[in-house]
Amino acid sequence: MADFLVSNSMLMLEKAMNFQWTKQSAILNNVVNADTPGYKTKYVTFEEALRSSLRSARMGSQPLSSMRSAISSASPAVHTADDETFRMDGNGVNVTEQLTEAVRNAYQLNYTFRAISSDMNRLMMAIRGQ
């Protein structure tokens, strides 16, 4: 299904928002489990999957047509930091670090929302002919 009204940049913003929501969920899960013995910190990556997907599309026979599918196929991955321990009970959550990352992620999410809103406003202006 081709969606000609949504550009590759809008698709990237959608993927970025999905990554940030997944990351926020992992951070909040980490903070909630800060007192759980043996709990290991979860972290989310997206850039590596996107880079790999785009590299594969670039090497293909039709790089421009496969770029959209490469962006669509990239998704965030949740990993566990098995080698980090901050307490004697094996818990790997550094609450200060997690809360700092939550604030940073909230700012990034706000920026993504604003970028999407700006693109939608421009699209609405074009539709209205203003």
PDB file of C-alpha atoms in Angstrom:
ATOM      1  CA  MET A   1       0.000   0.000   0.000  1.00  0.00           C
ATOM      2  CA  ALA A   2       1.567   3.277  -1.111  1.00  0.00           C
ATOM      3  CA  ASP A   3       0.896   6.341   0.986  1.00  0.00           C
ATOM      4  CA  PHE A   4       1.834   9.235  -1.271  1.00  0.00           C
ATOM      5  CA  LEU A   5       0.855  11.907   1.287  1.00  0.00           C
ATOM      6  CA  VAL A   6       3.455  10.803   3.804  1.00  0.00           C
ATOM      7  CA  SER A   7       7.084  11.532   2.976  1.00  0.00           C
ATOM      8  CA  ASN A   8      10.118   9.534   4.029  1.00  0.00           C
ATOM      9  CA  SER A   9      10.864  12.242   6.604  1.00  0.00           C
ATOM     10  CA  MET A  10       7.390  11.808   8.122  1.00  0.00           C
ATOM     11  CA  LEU A  11       7.947   8.052   8.207  1.00  0.00           C
ATOM     12  CA  MET A  12      11.277   8.680   9.973  1.00  0.00           C
ATOM     13  CA  LEU A  13       9.527  10.900  12.516  1.00  0.00           C
ATOM     14  CA  GLU A  14       6.985   8.142  13.114  1.00  0.00           C
ATOM     15  CA  LYS A  15       9.780   5.614  13.647  1.00  0.00           C
ATOM     16  CA  ALA A  16      11.600   8.043  15.959  1.00  0.00           C
ATOM     17  CA  MET A  17       8.450   8.500  18.026  1.00  0.00           C
ATOM     18  CA  ASN A  18       7.978   4.724  18.257  1.00  0.00           C
ATOM     19  CA  PHE A  19      11.601   4.370  19.418  1.00  0.00           C
ATOM     20  CA  GLN A  20      11.184   7.101  22.028  1.00  0.00           C
ATOM     21  CA  TRP A  21       7.977   5.564  23.405  1.00  0.00           C
ATOM     22  CA  THR A  22       9.669   2.170  23.625  1.00  0.00           C
ATOM     23  CA  LYS A  23      12.681   3.764  25.318  1.00  0.00           C
ATOM     24  CA  GLN A  24      10.463   5.647  27.796  1.00  0.00           C
ATOM     25  CA  SER A  25       8.678   2.408  28.647  1.00  0.00           C
ATOM     26  CA  ALA A  26      11.994   0.623  29.279  1.00  0.00           C
ATOM     27  CA  ILE A  27      13.250   3.488  31.455  1.00  0.00           C
ATOM     28  CA  LEU A  28      10.072   3.520  33.531  1.00  0.00           C
ATOM     29  CA  ASN A  29      10.280  -0.267  33.888  1.00  0.00           C
ATOM     30  CA  ASN A  30      13.848   0.115  35.139  1.00  0.00           C
ATOM     31  CA  VAL A  31      12.855   2.735  37.732  1.00  0.00           C
ATOM     32  CA  VAL A  32       9.906   0.637  38.946  1.00  0.00           C
ATOM     33  CA  ASN A  33      12.205  -2.374  39.393  1.00  0.00           C
ATOM     34  CA  ALA A  34      15.000  -0.432  41.105  1.00  0.00           C
ATOM     35  CA  ASP A  35      14.411  -2.384  44.329  1.00  0.00           C
ATOM     36  CA  THR A  36      13.954  -5.802  42.720  1.00  0.00           C
ATOM     37  CA  PRO A  37      16.886  -8.095  43.565  1.00  0.00           C
ATOM     38  CA  GLY A  38      18.659  -9.400  40.473  1.00  0.00           C
ATOM     39  CA  TYR A  39      16.849  -7.079  38.036  1.00  0.00           C
ATOM     40  CA  LYS A  40      19.055  -5.952  35.150  1.00  0.00           C
ATOM     41  CA  THR A  41      18.674  -2.624  33.361  1.00  0.00           C
ATOM     42  CA  LYS A  42      16.898  -2.659  30.000  1.00  0.00           C
ATOM     43  CA  TYR A  43      17.946  -0.297  27.241  1.00  0.00           C
ATOM     44  CA  VAL A  44      16.597   0.345  23.761  1.00  0.00           C
ATOM     45  CA  THR A  45      18.511   0.773  20.502  1.00  0.00           C
ATOM     46  CA  PHE A  46      17.226   1.872  17.124  1.00  0.00           C
ATOM     47  CA  GLU A  47      20.052   3.547  15.231  1.00  0.00           C
ATOM     48  CA  GLU A  48      21.898   0.294  14.506  1.00  0.00           C
ATOM     49  CA  ALA A  49      18.807  -1.378  13.038  1.00  0.00           C
ATOM     50  CA  LEU A  50      18.021   1.674  10.903  1.00  0.00           C
ATOM     51  CA  ARG A  51      21.619   2.006   9.710  1.00  0.00           C
ATOM     52  CA  SER A  52      21.776  -1.670   8.764  1.00  0.00           C
ATOM     53  CA  SER A  53      18.435  -1.522   6.980  1.00  0.00           C
ATOM     54  CA  LEU A  54      19.411   1.611   5.019  1.00  0.00           C
ATOM     55  CA  ARG A  55      22.781   0.129   4.112  1.00  0.00           C
ATOM     56  CA  SER A  56      21.067  -2.978   2.722  1.00  0.00           C
ATOM     57  CA  ALA A  57      18.671  -0.820   0.703  1.00  0.00           C
ATOM     58  CA  ARG A  58      21.527   1.260  -0.687  1.00  0.00           C
ATOM     59  CA  MET A  59      23.365  -1.847  -1.879  1.00  0.00           C
ATOM     60  CA  GLY A  60      20.243  -3.252  -3.578  1.00  0.00           C
ATOM     61  CA  SER A  61      19.343  -2.965  -7.248  1.00  0.00           C
ATOM     62  CA  GLN A  62      16.712  -0.234  -6.707  1.00  0.00           C
ATOM     63  CA  PRO A  63      18.008   1.905  -3.836  1.00  0.00           C
ATOM     64  CA  LEU A  64      15.463   4.726  -4.093  1.00  0.00           C
ATOM     65  CA  SER A  65      12.386   2.508  -4.209  1.00  0.00           C
ATOM     66  CA  SER A  66      13.596   0.290  -1.394  1.00  0.00           C
ATOM     67  CA  MET A  67      14.501   3.223   0.887  1.00  0.00           C
ATOM     68  CA  ARG A  68      10.911   3.526   2.126  1.00  0.00           C
ATOM     69  CA  SER A  69      10.696  -0.189   2.892  1.00  0.00           C
ATOM     70  CA  ALA A  70      14.086  -0.004   4.641  1.00  0.00           C
ATOM     71  CA  ILE A  71      12.808   2.773   6.909  1.00  0.00           C
ATOM     72  CA  SER A  72       9.577   0.855   7.531  1.00  0.00           C
ATOM     73  CA  SER A  73      11.360  -2.355   8.447  1.00  0.00           C
ATOM     74  CA  ALA A  74      13.643  -0.798  11.071  1.00  0.00           C
ATOM     75  CA  SER A  75      12.342  -1.159  14.604  1.00  0.00           C
ATOM     76  CA  PRO A  76      13.660  -0.518  18.114  1.00  0.00           C
ATOM     77  CA  ALA A  77      15.241  -3.403  20.003  1.00  0.00           C
ATOM     78  CA  VAL A  78      15.163  -3.865  23.779  1.00  0.00           C
ATOM     79  CA  HIS A  79      18.366  -5.238  25.315  1.00  0.00           C
ATOM     80  CA  THR A  80      19.366  -6.226  28.839  1.00  0.00           C
ATOM     81  CA  ALA A  81      22.571  -4.933  30.425  1.00  0.00           C
ATOM     82  CA  ASP A  82      23.664  -8.211  32.019  1.00  0.00           C
ATOM     83  CA  ASP A  83      27.114  -6.958  32.978  1.00  0.00           C
ATOM     84  CA  GLU A  84      25.997  -3.994  35.139  1.00  0.00           C
ATOM     85  CA  THR A  85      25.410  -4.353  38.872  1.00  0.00           C
ATOM     86  CA  PHE A  86      25.040  -1.428  41.250  1.00  0.00           C
ATOM     87  CA  ARG A  87      24.031  -3.203  44.435  1.00  0.00           C
ATOM     88  CA  MET A  88      24.994  -6.278  46.414  1.00  0.00           C
ATOM     89  CA  ASP A  89      21.700  -8.014  45.531  1.00  0.00           C
ATOM     90  CA  GLY A  90      22.588  -7.983  41.801  1.00  0.00           C
ATOM     91  CA  ASN A  91      20.274  -5.151  40.829  1.00  0.00           C
ATOM     92  CA  GLY A  92      21.673  -3.206  37.886  1.00  0.00           C
ATOM     93  CA  VAL A  93      19.528  -0.049  38.006  1.00  0.00           C
ATOM     94  CA  ASN A  94      21.145   3.323  38.636  1.00  0.00           C
ATOM     95  CA  VAL A  95      18.032   5.385  39.422  1.00  0.00           C
ATOM     96  CA  THR A  96      19.731   8.771  38.958  1.00  0.00           C
ATOM     97  CA  GLU A  97      20.978   7.758  35.527  1.00  0.00           C
ATOM     98  CA  GLN A  98      17.552   6.410  34.551  1.00  0.00           C
ATOM     99  CA  LEU A  99      15.696   9.531  35.671  1.00  0.00           C
ATOM    100  CA  THR A 100      18.172  11.735  33.795  1.00  0.00           C
ATOM    101  CA  GLU A 101      17.642   9.624  30.680  1.00  0.00           C
ATOM    102  CA  ALA A 102      13.850   9.867  31.137  1.00  0.00           C
ATOM    103  CA  VAL A 103      14.034  13.676  31.120  1.00  0.00           C
ATOM    104  CA  ARG A 104      16.323  13.657  28.088  1.00  0.00           C
ATOM    105  CA  ASN A 105      13.972  11.296  26.272  1.00  0.00           C
ATOM    106  CA  ALA A 106      10.971  13.475  27.161  1.00  0.00           C
ATOM    107  CA  TYR A 107      12.672  16.468  25.523  1.00  0.00           C
ATOM    108  CA  GLN A 108      13.395  14.402  22.416  1.00  0.00           C
ATOM    109  CA  LEU A 109       9.796  13.187  22.319  1.00  0.00           C
ATOM    110  CA  ASN A 110       8.560  16.770  22.611  1.00  0.00           C
ATOM    111  CA  TYR A 111      10.792  17.797  19.698  1.00  0.00           C
ATOM    112  CA  THR A 112       9.456  14.900  17.591  1.00  0.00           C
ATOM    113  CA  PHE A 113       5.845  15.862  18.366  1.00  0.00           C
ATOM    114  CA  ARG A 114       6.579  19.445  17.323  1.00  0.00           C
ATOM    115  CA  ALA A 115       8.197  18.322  14.072  1.00  0.00           C
ATOM    116  CA  ILE A 116       5.205  16.120  13.233  1.00  0.00           C
ATOM    117  CA  SER A 117       2.804  18.916  14.115  1.00  0.00           C
ATOM    118  CA  SER A 118       4.724  21.338  11.909  1.00  0.00           C
ATOM    119  CA  ASP A 119       4.622  18.920   8.967  1.00  0.00           C
ATOM    120  CA  MET A 120       0.895  18.342   9.462  1.00  0.00           C
ATOM    121  CA  ASN A 121       0.236  22.096   9.624  1.00  0.00           C
ATOM    122  CA  ARG A 122       2.120  22.582   6.355  1.00  0.00           C
ATOM    123  CA  LEU A 123       0.123  19.774   4.748  1.00  0.00           C
ATOM    124  CA  MET A 124      -3.157  21.282   5.980  1.00  0.00           C
ATOM    125  CA  MET A 125      -2.167  24.688   4.583  1.00  0.00           C
ATOM    126  CA  ALA A 126      -1.432  23.101   1.202  1.00  0.00           C
ATOM    127  CA  ILE A 127      -4.778  21.286   1.225  1.00  0.00           C
ATOM    128  CA  ARG A 128      -6.636  24.512   2.083  1.00  0.00           C
ATOM    129  CA  GLY A 129      -4.657  26.404  -0.547  1.00  0.00           C
ATOM    130  CA  GLN A 130      -3.305  29.058   1.801  1.00  0.00           C
TER     131      GLN A 130
END
